[in-house]
């Protein structure tokens, strides 16, 4: 291994850039979709009806116990046998969402169980109920509490996306893998990938910090 | 029989009628057959040792706890149960609760909303009043509790006394028929109790109808139109403050006052 290996790697910058953009796109879209779906699933996890909280709880439990790689395989090979044909990118995107929505829901449920009961009760006492109570009081309180954990889950989504190379989604890891296979420079390729992932993580952490500061003022 | 002229017991004047309320948590009976009523403009102080059921009674009044037996009427309208006997759904309960202002022991402000946001929340999102007017009224209420300069702060940055004054302004903003205070000064630094009591005294002077659960005897003596002493979930004594504090009728009331005086 020497410095010229890195030069060879970075001479492929158009491909690297494309992979980088693809990874960031997957992160942004799957991250926000997972958060939104998590917000929808959490009230179901906290539902009083056993059918609802058991079934959603079962789904979350399954996702928590299935390795992401296997889930990707299951979806990739499973959907066509149900007659559903999707592009590799969309398949990978869906896998990221299915997997991480469950994690988001679990994170938000934990925050829900942690909010002071009196503030929710005050909402009821002041005439809020049902969806409005959820939207105006409970969910904002939960999100303020869960900000750091949500940021952490975003880095998990970023790292999950690195598996999607196995179904030929040309994200950052897949691109670097192609480079190392062509030029026989695995170390320089993969180390470059790690540095780029690290940069994305820094950006996630930066935004998490900003949101956490915003939330700190707004929580009890 | 009392002289009927002396007692203005026409139910039309009653803001609140509590009849025969009982409530148990498991095998622990917290309220036993409690009845009381309240005329417009009256200030009722609920006294009694900790754990005697005062707070539970208050929470039953706006149906945050469902009583096991008895009835609650707000302006003659039955709370929690429809005329046919069916239980009220959440939206009907919410509509009735919006007529009751509640002030909590631990403030229970919504920390994600600014001070003014806390105050306008229910008028805008429950009562659907005009936003601009509500904001104007909210600022006036903040001025009334002496916090006009804190409108855009968040609850986390306020002192306990300030939080509780916001809590009171929040309750007033709904223009409720009745205000419930659940030990509003118990969680406060002794130094901060005065500012909250002063606001409450002002409300009483303006003719607000209030039920106050409190351990502040001096406040009860000066402000209450009536005192109710509770013990082990029962009403032990009801009386005018002058009579209650100087010549309590029951042994339990005498013991309660003796303990209070001994504590200083």
PDB file of C-alpha atoms in Angstrom, chain A residues 8-215:
ATOM      1  CA  UNK A   8      -5.655   5.892  -8.409  1.00  0.00           C
ATOM      2  CA  UNK A   9      -8.781   5.739  -6.271  1.00  0.00           C
ATOM      3  CA  UNK A  10      -9.438   9.460  -6.437  1.00  0.00           C
ATOM      4  CA  UNK A  11      -8.868   9.567 -10.183  1.00  0.00           C
ATOM      5  CA  UNK A  12     -12.250   7.819 -10.270  1.00  0.00           C
ATOM      6  CA  UNK A  13     -13.873  10.812  -8.632  1.00  0.00           C
ATOM      7  CA  UNK A  14     -16.882  11.043 -11.015  1.00  0.00           C
ATOM      8  CA  UNK A  15     -17.914   7.502 -10.022  1.00  0.00           C
ATOM      9  CA  UNK A  16     -17.147   8.151  -6.364  1.00  0.00           C
ATOM     10  CA  UNK A  17     -19.172  11.353  -6.454  1.00  0.00           C
ATOM     11  CA  UNK A  18     -22.125   9.538  -8.021  1.00  0.00           C
ATOM     12  CA  UNK A  19     -21.969   6.861  -5.324  1.00  0.00           C
ATOM     13  CA  UNK A  20     -21.636   9.491  -2.625  1.00  0.00           C
ATOM     14  CA  UNK A  21     -24.679  11.384  -3.922  1.00  0.00           C
ATOM     15  CA  UNK A  22     -26.616   8.131  -4.131  1.00  0.00           C
ATOM     16  CA  UNK A  23     -25.777   7.268  -0.525  1.00  0.00           C
ATOM     17  CA  UNK A  24     -26.706  10.735   0.717  1.00  0.00           C
ATOM     18  CA  UNK A  25     -29.974  10.619  -1.257  1.00  0.00           C
ATOM     19  CA  UNK A  26     -30.843   7.242   0.250  1.00  0.00           C
ATOM     20  CA  UNK A  27     -30.040   8.578   3.707  1.00  0.00           C
ATOM     21  CA  UNK A  28     -32.138  11.722   3.341  1.00  0.00           C
ATOM     22  CA  UNK A  29     -35.161  10.034   1.786  1.00  0.00           C
ATOM     23  CA  UNK A  30     -35.134   6.835   3.843  1.00  0.00           C
ATOM     24  CA  UNK A  31     -34.269   8.777   7.010  1.00  0.00           C
ATOM     25  CA  UNK A  32     -37.156  11.202   6.737  1.00  0.00           C
ATOM     26  CA  UNK A  33     -39.592   8.525   5.555  1.00  0.00           C
ATOM     27  CA  UNK A  34     -38.620   6.275   8.472  1.00  0.00           C
ATOM     28  CA  UNK A  35     -39.078   9.112  10.937  1.00  0.00           C
ATOM     29  CA  UNK A  36     -42.500   9.983   9.536  1.00  0.00           C
ATOM     30  CA  UNK A  37     -43.586   6.334   9.537  1.00  0.00           C
ATOM     31  CA  UNK A  38     -42.195   5.956  13.049  1.00  0.00           C
ATOM     32  CA  UNK A  39     -44.348   8.901  14.134  1.00  0.00           C
ATOM     33  CA  UNK A  40     -47.378   7.151  12.643  1.00  0.00           C
ATOM     34  CA  UNK A  41     -46.525   3.751  14.163  1.00  0.00           C
ATOM     35  CA  UNK A  42     -45.762   4.957  17.692  1.00  0.00           C
ATOM     36  CA  UNK A  43     -49.377   5.777  18.670  1.00  0.00           C
ATOM     37  CA  UNK A  44     -50.260   2.270  17.470  1.00  0.00           C
ATOM     38  CA  UNK A  45     -47.562   0.800  19.685  1.00  0.00           C
ATOM     39  CA  UNK A  46     -49.113   2.762  22.562  1.00  0.00           C
ATOM     40  CA  UNK A  47     -52.670   1.864  21.566  1.00  0.00           C
ATOM     41  CA  UNK A  48     -55.021   0.426  24.168  1.00  0.00           C
ATOM     42  CA  UNK A  49     -56.346  -2.114  21.664  1.00  0.00           C
ATOM     43  CA  UNK A  50     -54.422  -5.383  21.907  1.00  0.00           C
ATOM     44  CA  UNK A  51     -54.860  -6.236  18.204  1.00  0.00           C
ATOM     45  CA  UNK A  52     -53.148  -3.015  17.217  1.00  0.00           C
ATOM     46  CA  UNK A  53     -50.292  -2.836  19.695  1.00  0.00           C
ATOM     47  CA  UNK A  54     -49.572  -6.566  19.431  1.00  0.00           C
ATOM     48  CA  UNK A  55     -49.371  -6.580  15.647  1.00  0.00           C
ATOM     49  CA  UNK A  56     -47.245  -3.428  15.421  1.00  0.00           C
ATOM     50  CA  UNK A  57     -45.159  -4.666  18.337  1.00  0.00           C
ATOM     51  CA  UNK A  58     -44.615  -7.959  16.515  1.00  0.00           C
ATOM     52  CA  UNK A  59     -43.454  -6.120  13.403  1.00  0.00           C
ATOM     53  CA  UNK A  60     -40.999  -4.004  15.417  1.00  0.00           C
ATOM     54  CA  UNK A  61     -39.718  -7.071  17.227  1.00  0.00           C
ATOM     55  CA  UNK A  62     -39.150  -8.864  13.916  1.00  0.00           C
ATOM     56  CA  UNK A  63     -37.193  -5.959  12.463  1.00  0.00           C
ATOM     57  CA  UNK A  64     -35.111  -5.721  15.595  1.00  0.00           C
ATOM     58  CA  UNK A  65     -34.115  -9.370  15.323  1.00  0.00           C
ATOM     59  CA  UNK A  66     -33.568  -9.694  11.556  1.00  0.00           C
ATOM     60  CA  UNK A  67     -30.117  -8.754  10.247  1.00  0.00           C
ATOM     61  CA  UNK A  68     -30.554  -5.979   7.686  1.00  0.00           C
ATOM     62  CA  UNK A  69     -28.631  -7.917   5.045  1.00  0.00           C
ATOM     63  CA  UNK A  70     -31.096 -10.808   5.278  1.00  0.00           C
ATOM     64  CA  UNK A  71     -34.071  -8.458   5.103  1.00  0.00           C
ATOM     65  CA  UNK A  72     -32.654  -7.000   1.895  1.00  0.00           C
ATOM     66  CA  UNK A  73     -32.292 -10.497   0.431  1.00  0.00           C
ATOM     67  CA  UNK A  74     -35.816 -11.424   1.498  1.00  0.00           C
ATOM     68  CA  UNK A  75     -37.318  -8.368  -0.139  1.00  0.00           C
ATOM     69  CA  UNK A  76     -35.114  -8.578  -3.227  1.00  0.00           C
ATOM     70  CA  UNK A  77     -35.944 -12.227  -3.916  1.00  0.00           C
ATOM     71  CA  UNK A  78     -39.385 -12.201  -2.286  1.00  0.00           C
ATOM     72  CA  UNK A  79     -41.156  -9.365  -4.102  1.00  0.00           C
ATOM     73  CA  UNK A  80     -40.753 -10.804  -7.636  1.00  0.00           C
ATOM     74  CA  UNK A  81     -42.325 -14.079  -6.499  1.00  0.00           C
ATOM     75  CA  UNK A  82     -45.398 -12.031  -5.566  1.00  0.00           C
ATOM     76  CA  UNK A  83     -45.327 -10.552  -9.041  1.00  0.00           C
ATOM     77  CA  UNK A  84     -43.928  -7.193  -7.897  1.00  0.00           C
ATOM     78  CA  UNK A  85     -41.093  -5.914 -10.053  1.00  0.00           C
ATOM     79  CA  UNK A  86     -39.170  -2.967  -8.663  1.00  0.00           C
ATOM     80  CA  UNK A  87     -35.840  -1.452  -9.548  1.00  0.00           C
ATOM     81  CA  UNK A  88     -32.916  -2.339  -7.309  1.00  0.00           C
ATOM     82  CA  UNK A  89     -32.734   1.187  -6.012  1.00  0.00           C
ATOM     83  CA  UNK A  90     -36.400   1.248  -5.006  1.00  0.00           C
ATOM     84  CA  UNK A  91     -36.077  -2.213  -3.445  1.00  0.00           C
ATOM     85  CA  UNK A  92     -33.152  -1.016  -1.349  1.00  0.00           C
ATOM     86  CA  UNK A  93     -34.981   2.166  -0.438  1.00  0.00           C
ATOM     87  CA  UNK A  94     -38.020   0.179   0.718  1.00  0.00           C
ATOM     88  CA  UNK A  95     -35.851  -2.194   2.740  1.00  0.00           C
ATOM     89  CA  UNK A  96     -34.239   0.771   4.523  1.00  0.00           C
ATOM     90  CA  UNK A  97     -37.645   2.215   5.357  1.00  0.00           C
ATOM     91  CA  UNK A  98     -39.247  -1.027   6.517  1.00  0.00           C
ATOM     92  CA  UNK A  99     -36.275  -1.752   8.749  1.00  0.00           C
ATOM     93  CA  UNK A 100     -35.733   1.683  10.241  1.00  0.00           C
ATOM     94  CA  UNK A 101     -39.348   2.744  10.735  1.00  0.00           C
ATOM     95  CA  UNK A 102     -39.535   0.002  13.338  1.00  0.00           C
ATOM     96  CA  UNK A 103     -36.470   1.381  15.099  1.00  0.00           C
ATOM     97  CA  UNK A 104     -37.862   4.913  14.976  1.00  0.00           C
ATOM     98  CA  UNK A 105     -41.146   3.684  16.463  1.00  0.00           C
ATOM     99  CA  UNK A 106     -39.290   1.913  19.273  1.00  0.00           C
ATOM    100  CA  UNK A 107     -37.231   5.043  19.987  1.00  0.00           C
ATOM    101  CA  UNK A 108     -40.328   7.247  20.057  1.00  0.00           C
ATOM    102  CA  UNK A 109     -42.222   4.797  22.247  1.00  0.00           C
ATOM    103  CA  UNK A 110     -39.442   4.920  24.806  1.00  0.00           C
ATOM    104  CA  UNK A 111     -39.620   8.727  24.793  1.00  0.00           C
ATOM    105  CA  UNK A 112     -43.399   8.549  25.150  1.00  0.00           C
ATOM    106  CA  UNK A 113     -43.134   6.350  28.217  1.00  0.00           C
ATOM    107  CA  UNK A 114     -40.740   8.910  29.644  1.00  0.00           C
ATOM    108  CA  UNK A 115     -42.785  12.118  29.277  1.00  0.00           C
ATOM    109  CA  UNK A 116     -44.262  13.479  32.512  1.00  0.00           C
ATOM    110  CA  UNK A 117     -47.849  12.256  32.803  1.00  0.00           C
ATOM    111  CA  UNK A 118     -49.035  15.576  34.197  1.00  0.00           C
ATOM    112  CA  UNK A 119     -48.311  17.496  30.981  1.00  0.00           C
ATOM    113  CA  UNK A 120     -50.441  15.072  28.977  1.00  0.00           C
ATOM    114  CA  UNK A 121     -53.133  15.229  31.630  1.00  0.00           C
ATOM    115  CA  UNK A 122     -53.050  19.014  31.431  1.00  0.00           C
ATOM    116  CA  UNK A 123     -53.762  18.649  27.713  1.00  0.00           C
ATOM    117  CA  UNK A 124     -56.836  16.585  28.529  1.00  0.00           C
ATOM    118  CA  UNK A 125     -57.919  18.959  31.266  1.00  0.00           C
ATOM    119  CA  UNK A 126     -57.789  21.805  28.769  1.00  0.00           C
ATOM    120  CA  UNK A 127     -60.065  20.032  26.337  1.00  0.00           C
ATOM    121  CA  UNK A 128     -57.596  18.396  23.943  1.00  0.00           C
ATOM    122  CA  UNK A 129     -58.228  14.794  23.019  1.00  0.00           C
ATOM    123  CA  UNK A 130     -57.528  12.161  20.397  1.00  0.00           C
ATOM    124  CA  UNK A 131     -55.475  13.196  17.398  1.00  0.00           C
ATOM    125  CA  UNK A 132     -55.276  16.810  18.435  1.00  0.00           C
ATOM    126  CA  UNK A 133     -53.827  15.888  21.813  1.00  0.00           C
ATOM    127  CA  UNK A 134     -51.347  13.667  20.001  1.00  0.00           C
ATOM    128  CA  UNK A 135     -50.382  16.291  17.458  1.00  0.00           C
ATOM    129  CA  UNK A 136     -50.304  19.354  19.703  1.00  0.00           C
ATOM    130  CA  UNK A 137     -48.920  17.964  22.944  1.00  0.00           C
ATOM    131  CA  UNK A 138     -47.732  14.361  22.982  1.00  0.00           C
ATOM    132  CA  UNK A 139     -45.774  14.115  19.733  1.00  0.00           C
ATOM    133  CA  UNK A 140     -43.874  17.417  20.119  1.00  0.00           C
ATOM    134  CA  UNK A 141     -42.920  16.410  23.670  1.00  0.00           C
ATOM    135  CA  UNK A 142     -41.696  13.038  22.417  1.00  0.00           C
ATOM    136  CA  UNK A 143     -39.693  14.493  19.541  1.00  0.00           C
ATOM    137  CA  UNK A 144     -37.993  17.011  21.834  1.00  0.00           C
ATOM    138  CA  UNK A 145     -37.009  14.190  24.124  1.00  0.00           C
ATOM    139  CA  UNK A 146     -35.883  11.779  21.416  1.00  0.00           C
ATOM    140  CA  UNK A 147     -33.789  14.160  19.287  1.00  0.00           C
ATOM    141  CA  UNK A 148     -30.373  12.639  20.118  1.00  0.00           C
ATOM    142  CA  UNK A 149     -31.656   9.087  19.569  1.00  0.00           C
ATOM    143  CA  UNK A 150     -33.201  10.035  16.239  1.00  0.00           C
ATOM    144  CA  UNK A 151     -29.841  11.496  15.157  1.00  0.00           C
ATOM    145  CA  UNK A 152     -28.164   8.266  16.196  1.00  0.00           C
ATOM    146  CA  UNK A 153     -30.631   6.240  14.150  1.00  0.00           C
ATOM    147  CA  UNK A 154     -29.787   8.386  11.122  1.00  0.00           C
ATOM    148  CA  UNK A 155     -26.172   7.215  11.322  1.00  0.00           C
ATOM    149  CA  UNK A 156     -27.496   3.651  11.512  1.00  0.00           C
ATOM    150  CA  UNK A 157     -29.495   4.230   8.325  1.00  0.00           C
ATOM    151  CA  UNK A 158     -26.370   5.565   6.652  1.00  0.00           C
ATOM    152  CA  UNK A 159     -24.467   2.419   7.579  1.00  0.00           C
ATOM    153  CA  UNK A 160     -27.367   0.130   6.600  1.00  0.00           C
ATOM    154  CA  UNK A 161     -27.316   1.691   3.152  1.00  0.00           C
ATOM    155  CA  UNK A 162     -23.805   0.280   2.655  1.00  0.00           C
ATOM    156  CA  UNK A 163     -25.361  -3.204   2.394  1.00  0.00           C
ATOM    157  CA  UNK A 164     -27.364  -2.243  -0.676  1.00  0.00           C
ATOM    158  CA  UNK A 165     -24.361  -2.892  -2.930  1.00  0.00           C
ATOM    159  CA  UNK A 166     -25.262  -6.572  -2.728  1.00  0.00           C
ATOM    160  CA  UNK A 167     -28.402  -5.945  -4.749  1.00  0.00           C
ATOM    161  CA  UNK A 168     -26.418  -3.797  -7.168  1.00  0.00           C
ATOM    162  CA  UNK A 169     -27.446  -0.396  -5.916  1.00  0.00           C
ATOM    163  CA  UNK A 170     -24.433   1.744  -6.822  1.00  0.00           C
ATOM    164  CA  UNK A 171     -24.053   3.510  -3.510  1.00  0.00           C
ATOM    165  CA  UNK A 172     -20.712   4.555  -2.062  1.00  0.00           C
ATOM    166  CA  UNK A 173     -19.552   1.149  -0.817  1.00  0.00           C
ATOM    167  CA  UNK A 174     -20.517  -0.558  -4.068  1.00  0.00           C
ATOM    168  CA  UNK A 175     -18.614   2.043  -6.079  1.00  0.00           C
ATOM    169  CA  UNK A 176     -15.506   1.677  -3.937  1.00  0.00           C
ATOM    170  CA  UNK A 177     -15.781  -2.093  -4.155  1.00  0.00           C
ATOM    171  CA  UNK A 178     -15.832  -1.841  -7.940  1.00  0.00           C
ATOM    172  CA  UNK A 179     -12.752   0.387  -7.908  1.00  0.00           C
ATOM    173  CA  UNK A 180     -10.783  -1.923  -5.661  1.00  0.00           C
ATOM    174  CA  UNK A 181     -11.736  -4.945  -7.784  1.00  0.00           C
ATOM    175  CA  UNK A 182     -10.632  -3.246 -10.980  1.00  0.00           C
ATOM    176  CA  UNK A 183      -7.360  -1.827  -9.716  1.00  0.00           C
ATOM    177  CA  UNK A 184      -6.553  -4.323  -6.908  1.00  0.00           C
ATOM    178  CA  UNK A 185      -6.206  -1.628  -4.261  1.00  0.00           C
ATOM    179  CA  UNK A 186      -8.696  -2.718  -1.550  1.00  0.00           C
ATOM    180  CA  UNK A 187      -7.131  -0.845   1.341  1.00  0.00           C
ATOM    181  CA  UNK A 188      -6.986   2.574  -0.313  1.00  0.00           C
ATOM    182  CA  UNK A 189     -10.497   2.150  -1.746  1.00  0.00           C
ATOM    183  CA  UNK A 190     -12.174   1.067   1.443  1.00  0.00           C
ATOM    184  CA  UNK A 191     -10.301   3.550   3.611  1.00  0.00           C
ATOM    185  CA  UNK A 192     -11.441   6.327   1.268  1.00  0.00           C
ATOM    186  CA  UNK A 193     -15.012   5.060   1.644  1.00  0.00           C
ATOM    187  CA  UNK A 194     -14.678   5.091   5.433  1.00  0.00           C
ATOM    188  CA  UNK A 195     -13.478   8.691   5.358  1.00  0.00           C
ATOM    189  CA  UNK A 196     -16.459   9.705   3.232  1.00  0.00           C
ATOM    190  CA  UNK A 197     -18.905   7.909   5.548  1.00  0.00           C
ATOM    191  CA  UNK A 198     -17.254   9.627   8.448  1.00  0.00           C
ATOM    192  CA  UNK A 199     -17.779  13.018   6.772  1.00  0.00           C
ATOM    193  CA  UNK A 200     -21.490  12.274   6.335  1.00  0.00           C
ATOM    194  CA  UNK A 201     -21.672  11.213   9.991  1.00  0.00           C
ATOM    195  CA  UNK A 202     -20.110  14.521  11.012  1.00  0.00           C
ATOM    196  CA  UNK A 203     -22.825  16.364   9.138  1.00  0.00           C
ATOM    197  CA  UNK A 204     -25.516  14.211  10.796  1.00  0.00           C
ATOM    198  CA  UNK A 205     -23.989  14.923  14.183  1.00  0.00           C
ATOM    199  CA  UNK A 206     -23.872  18.623  13.421  1.00  0.00           C
ATOM    200  CA  UNK A 207     -27.581  18.732  12.614  1.00  0.00           C
ATOM    201  CA  UNK A 208     -28.397  16.533  15.588  1.00  0.00           C
ATOM    202  CA  UNK A 209     -26.568  19.008  17.780  1.00  0.00           C
ATOM    203  CA  UNK A 210     -28.521  21.923  16.342  1.00  0.00           C
ATOM    204  CA  UNK A 211     -31.845  20.126  16.810  1.00  0.00           C
ATOM    205  CA  UNK A 212     -30.862  19.027  20.308  1.00  0.00           C
ATOM    206  CA  UNK A 213     -30.066  22.604  21.279  1.00  0.00           C
ATOM    207  CA  UNK A 214     -33.419  23.655  19.876  1.00  0.00           C
ATOM    208  CA  UNK A 215     -35.115  20.886  21.862  1.00  0.00           C
TER     209      UNK A 215
END
